[in-house]
PDB file of C-alpha atoms in Angstrom:
ATOM      1  CA  LEU A   1     -17.938  -0.143  33.780  1.00 56.00           C
ATOM      2  CA  GLY A   2     -20.094   2.146  31.680  1.00 71.00           C
ATOM      3  CA  VAL A   3     -22.197   0.841  28.813  1.00 74.00           C
ATOM      4  CA  PRO A   4     -24.326  -2.260  29.499  1.00 87.00           C
ATOM      5  CA  PHE A   5     -23.550  -5.287  27.314  1.00 89.00           C
ATOM      6  CA  ASN A   6     -26.846  -5.183  25.370  1.00 91.00           C
ATOM      7  CA  THR A   7     -26.386  -1.498  24.561  1.00 93.00           C
ATOM      8  CA  GLY A   8     -22.826  -2.092  23.358  1.00 92.00           C
ATOM      9  CA  LEU A   9     -23.952  -5.035  21.255  1.00 94.00           C
ATOM     10  CA  ALA A  10     -26.711  -2.949  19.661  1.00 95.00           C
ATOM     11  CA  MET A  11     -24.214  -0.164  18.896  1.00 95.00           C
ATOM     12  CA  ALA A  12     -21.799  -2.626  17.278  1.00 96.00           C
ATOM     13  CA  PHE A  13     -24.636  -4.129  15.216  1.00 96.00           C
ATOM     14  CA  LYS A  14     -25.684  -0.687  13.932  1.00 96.00           C
ATOM     15  CA  LEU A  15     -22.082   0.189  13.019  1.00 95.00           C
ATOM     16  CA  ILE A  16     -21.697  -3.055  11.072  1.00 94.00           C
ATOM     17  CA  GLN A  17     -25.003  -2.456   9.280  1.00 94.00           C
ATOM     18  CA  ALA A  18     -23.891   1.049   8.270  1.00 93.00           C
ATOM     19  CA  ALA A  19     -20.517  -0.210   7.000  1.00 92.00           C
ATOM     20  CA  GLN A  20     -22.128  -3.047   5.049  1.00 90.00           C
ATOM     21  CA  VAL A  21     -23.925  -0.558   2.786  1.00 88.00           C
ATOM     22  CA  ARG A  22     -20.554   0.427   1.279  1.00 86.00           C
ATOM     23  CA  TRP A  23     -19.092  -3.069   0.987  1.00 84.00           C
ATOM     24  CA  ARG A  24     -18.686  -4.645  -2.434  1.00 81.00           C
ATOM     25  CA  ALA A  25     -18.629  -8.275  -3.400  1.00 81.00           C
ATOM     26  CA  VAL A  26     -15.269  -9.678  -4.461  1.00 80.00           C
ATOM     27  CA  ASN A  27     -15.644 -10.320  -8.171  1.00 85.00           C
ATOM     28  CA  ALA A  28     -11.957 -11.032  -8.859  1.00 86.00           C
ATOM     29  CA  PRO A  29     -10.761 -13.427  -6.162  1.00 88.00           C
ATOM     30  CA  HIS A  30      -7.471 -13.950  -8.008  1.00 90.00           C
ATOM     31  CA  LEU A  31      -6.572 -10.286  -7.287  1.00 89.00           C
ATOM     32  CA  VAL A  32      -7.192 -10.426  -3.536  1.00 90.00           C
ATOM     33  CA  ALA A  33      -3.547 -11.337  -2.827  1.00 92.00           C
ATOM     34  CA  LEU A  34      -2.382  -8.250  -4.752  1.00 93.00           C
ATOM     35  CA  VAL A  35      -4.747  -5.997  -2.815  1.00 89.00           C
ATOM     36  CA  ARG A  36      -3.595  -7.464   0.501  1.00 92.00           C
ATOM     37  CA  ALA A  37       0.018  -6.855  -0.570  1.00 93.00           C
ATOM     38  CA  GLY A  38      -0.772  -3.170  -1.095  1.00 92.00           C
ATOM     39  CA  ALA A  39      -1.359  -3.031  -4.853  1.00 93.00           C
ATOM     40  CA  VAL A  40      -3.292   0.003  -6.071  1.00 92.00           C
ATOM     41  CA  PHE A  41      -6.026  -0.209  -8.699  1.00 91.00           C
ATOM     42  CA  LYS A  42      -7.637   2.704 -10.561  1.00 91.00           C
ATOM     43  CA  ALA A  43     -10.696   2.168 -12.753  1.00 89.00           C
ATOM     44  CA  GLY A  44     -10.162  -1.574 -12.432  1.00 84.00           C
ATOM     45  CA  ARG A  45      -6.569  -1.535 -13.668  1.00 90.00           C
ATOM     46  CA  LEU A  46      -3.417  -2.173 -11.677  1.00 92.00           C
ATOM     47  CA  VAL A  47      -1.387   1.003 -11.161  1.00 92.00           C
ATOM     48  CA  GLU A  48       2.312   0.329 -11.624  1.00 88.00           C
ATOM     49  CA  ARG A  49       4.566   1.905  -9.051  1.00 78.00           C
ATOM     50  CA  PRO A  50       7.763   3.506 -10.289  1.00 74.00           C
ATOM     51  CA  GLU A  51      10.800   1.521  -9.251  1.00 70.00           C
ATOM     52  CA  GLU A  52      12.852   3.091  -6.528  1.00 61.00           C
ATOM     53  CA  HIS A  53      16.493   3.224  -7.480  1.00 56.00           C
ATOM     54  CA  SER A  54      18.873   3.149  -4.589  1.00 55.00           C
ATOM     55  CA  HIS A  55      21.981   5.146  -5.295  1.00 58.00           C
ATOM     56  CA  HIS A  56      25.058   3.778  -3.647  1.00 58.00           C
ATOM     57  CA  VAL A  57      27.966   6.104  -3.123  1.00 61.00           C
ATOM     58  CA  ALA A  58      31.361   4.483  -3.474  1.00 60.00           C
ATOM     59  CA  ALA A  59      33.551   5.093  -0.450  1.00 56.00           C
TER      60      ALA A  59
END
């Protein structure tokens, strides 16, 4: 089926090692829920999204 298991495992290991270099430790666990919900932070501060106003047209 192509790549032998050991070769695939070695490739996956190398990819994980490369990604790990850019990972950061979570130093604000209380904010994890906000990040998972899609909140955006810039320079460590929460960026407020403008409220979307839905305009209803009377029929």
